[in-house]
Every structure is written in C-alpha cells, then in structure tokens.
C-alpha cells in the first residue's frame, strides 16, 4: 500500500479541511482522531474515494507514513498537544517531525521544541489562519521551529497555502521554536483590533440613525475604494449587515446579542505586551471591550442606575461618513503600528529574528486580516528595515499628519452621541503619545514617585529642550529631592 506523505491528528473542522486541501494537491494523507467515529464519518463522507488513509491506532498512523515521518496535530491547544506528543514518541525516530498547527501558547511551543530537540525529534509550531474555509482552500501559514524541519514540509505548505494576488504562497519560515505561534498570536491580537475598530464605526453609524443596509452599503463602497480599508473584514461586515433575521423583515445584526466571546490569543497578546513593556492600547481596548460585552447582566443593571447624558447628532451626515472613513484608516495604521512594535520587542527578547516585511506578506491572503494595506507595510520595511515605528513610514506619516484631526473629531462626535469608542481613542492617544518629545503625564508621575517613594527622576534640558540631561560620558543623570528636609535640597543619585 502506498505510504502517506503526511499525517493529521484531529478531525475537527481545521484538521479535516487541511487533510482535504493537502489531498487536493496530490498528497496522500493519513488521519487519526481520539474519538474514532469522527475519523470514520470523515472518510465515509467528504474524504470518500480520496487519497486519505483512516487509522484508529497511533502506531498504525505512524506505520502508514513514509520516512521521515511528518505528523501534524490539529487538536485543542494545551494538554491535548502534550498528550499526543507523549503518545507518539515511542513510535518516532530522530529526524521525524511533529507539527503543532493549533493555536498554542508560544511559550509551550518553546518548551516542547526544547524537549523534542533533546530527543532528536524535529518540531514546528505553526499558526494556521483562515478558519475552516482558509484551511480548505488556502490558509496563511506561520511556521516556527528548526530550519531543517521547515524544509521537510516547505513544499506541502507552499502548495496548500493561500496565494496572494501576485501568486506568492502565504507561508514563510518565521523563526526558531515559538516564533510561528507568537506571530499567529499577534496576528489574532491585530485581528481583535480591526474588528473592534470596525464595530465602533458601525455602532456610531447606527446611533446617528442609519439602518443596517445603509451601513452595509457604506462598508461595501469603502471596500471598493482602492485604499487601506479594502479588506476581508470590511467585506464581510458589508455582507453580514445586509443579512435578514430568518423569517422576519428585521436585520440579523439588530437581533444578535452584544456579547463577543474569545479564546486565548487576544489575552495572550495583551499579556505579552505587559511582559515586554510595549503599549498596545487599541488591541488591549479590543480585548477589554469583549470582556465588558460579556458582562451583559452588569450592563443591564448599571443602565438602570446611571444614565449618561448624550446628545443627538445634528451635523452633516455625508461629511461625518467621510471623516469616519479616514478616522478608521488612521486608527488601523495606529493599531498595526502597536502590533508590529510588539512583534519587534518579542523578536529581540526571544531571538526570533522576525522579518516584519515578510510577515506582512504572509498575511496578504488566506487569513482574517488579509488586506491590501499589508503590501504597504511590506514596502515600508523593505525600504527601511530600521523604521522606529510603522507610523514613521513616509506614506503613513504624511496621511496621519494631515488627517489625525479627523480621528479626534470622530471620537469627539461619537462621545457626544453617547457611543463608547475605546479602541479609536486608544489609537489616537497612541499616536499622540508616541510623537510627544515630552509626555506631561509622565513628568508629573515621575515627580509624585520621587515625592512619596524616593524613586528618583531624570531631567530634561528645559521647557524648550526635551533632551535628557547626561554626564560627560553620555550617561543619563538621576536625581532625588529630599522632600522632608528643610529647603528640599536636590541631590544626584549615583549608582
Ligand atoms: P478544536 O479546537 O475544537 O479541537 C478538536 C480536536 O481536539 C478534536 O480532534 C478533539 O478530539 C481533540 N481533543 C480535545 Br477537544 N480534547 C482532547 C484531549 N484531551 N485529548 C486528545 N484530543 C483532544 O478543533 P478545531 O476548531 O479544528 O481547531 C484545531 C486547532 O486549530 C485548535 O488549536 C484551534 O485553536 C486552531 N484553530 C482553529 C481555527 C478555527 O477556525 N476553528 C482557526 C485557526 C486555528 P475528539 O474529537 O476526540 O474530542
């Protein structure tokens, strides 16, 4: 019997779709699932007559494979991944490869990679983005692990990956051990930001009296424009807003509860940002907004206790729609700038050697954040790999410089109309903070910390000189005021 080229463990939507995708590209795929009925249903259903080999024992699964063995796990992240690795080990030889294609926590991937490397087993932790349809027709794939491990699956991954408009497969070697899963996590964090920003604009439109189909038309027009907002998420917003509630004339969106659930990746993005000291206010606002959305009972109760006064919109509707477009445009740049800054910090901390331009290329098709705009990010980092921040890329900087007032205006009008826009506000304040040579809030809090805790402070040259005061060797000088002593003398702290 012909040996299989690759095995997939986990016959839920992702595993099944990937198996069919691989088979359609002429690979023979062996499959296995903990619950045997799912394997059976798959091979007797959508996989019937295809080069897909069902197995019901892990030993049989491994035996059915050509060497070196390549086994891809598409199971729930966490303990199930460790369990399968443990159960597979007795059947594997040095040089064989395990691939974890689920949404695993990147630190687990680093740990698993180390443990398996010590046994000579290769390990790839890869992000696979695009949901069921992506997995079936072409996902964006973000593999991290040993380079020689990637070489074993490079052809398969390139064959099954989504193809961008220029024909390039949306897959590339990301970096060592946890790099792939980290990048997938931040991809999802950015996706949270995109979804929240669009949600805030849509809700604002609804609040100024627009109907769902009217909003759908605006979104469709924005998607047709040849600019930054043309993206899958705008496209599906337009499409889904038109959907009617079954059996009635109401729009489905007006009957869907305001509760957005989430899995791990958004939270992991924010946790990483906290750990690496990288501000990501828009993405964090998206996670916090989902948390608030889930506390429906609290919000229902609070609405009865407290009414926040809000005005009616009486401005020019056409004008505010244009302002909202550019506001969303800028907020999106800000949000991606935050996500990329986090990728860069992690790259340094974990030696991932991430190439931002190439990562943006992978995201151009197949995944949820796929968008034309990603091409601009690639171009920005190709022409200047040392960009201090995405916002500094000339194309984005010039737009942001002349249009940020629109984001401020949008936020102002939304607040006046009683529409919370946490992510939009985070996007604006991020731009304002990152371009402030002097952050007034920080000056005040530095002084407070020294007052109550003798924590010390640095100095700047003066009201018109924001540069730090340094000594002759170029080292930043640190000071403390003796707040409790008469005359409050200042002394320099030497360490
Ligand atoms: P699920 O995330 O729903 O996982 C189902 C699979 O995990 C089944 O094969 C199930 O076996 C197995 N499993 C579970 Br649950 N607990 C197990 C345990 N204790 N021991 C062994 N196996 C266990 O499937 P999915 O939605 O296809 O996603 C697969 C992976 O891909 C996940 O990590 C997910 O986060 C990631 N992902 C999903 C999507 C998506 O759109 N769904 C997109 C991108 C990435 P059973 O059948 O015996 O219960």
Short mmCIF file of C-alpha atoms in Angstrom, two decimals, residues 103-112 177-183 185 268 272 275-276 346 350 352:
data_model
loop_
_atom_site.label_atom_id
_atom_site.label_comp_id
_atom_site.label_asym_id
_atom_site.label_seq_id
_atom_site.Cartn_x
_atom_site.Cartn_y
_atom_site.Cartn_z
CA UNK A 103 -3.36 27.94 18.42
CA UNK A 104 -0.81 27.01 21.07
CA UNK A 105 0.72 29.40 23.58
CA UNK A 106 4.17 30.26 22.22
CA UNK A 107 5.96 29.54 25.50
CA UNK A 108 4.52 26.00 25.41
CA UNK A 109 5.92 25.70 21.88
CA UNK A 110 9.38 26.81 23.06
CA UNK A 111 9.22 24.20 25.85
CA UNK A 112 8.04 21.42 23.51
CA UNK A 177 10.87 27.46 18.26
CA UNK A 178 7.92 29.65 19.38
CA UNK A 179 8.27 32.32 16.65
CA UNK A 180 5.43 30.99 14.48
CA UNK A 181 2.95 30.68 17.30
CA UNK A 182 3.93 34.09 18.65
CA UNK A 183 3.33 35.71 15.26
CA UNK A 185 -0.99 35.21 18.41
CA UNK A 268 -2.02 36.36 25.33
CA UNK A 272 2.90 39.66 26.19
CA UNK A 275 5.57 41.49 29.93
CA UNK A 276 7.59 43.19 27.19
CA UNK A 346 9.44 39.83 21.21
CA UNK A 350 13.23 35.64 22.37
CA UNK A 352 13.02 35.17 16.93
#
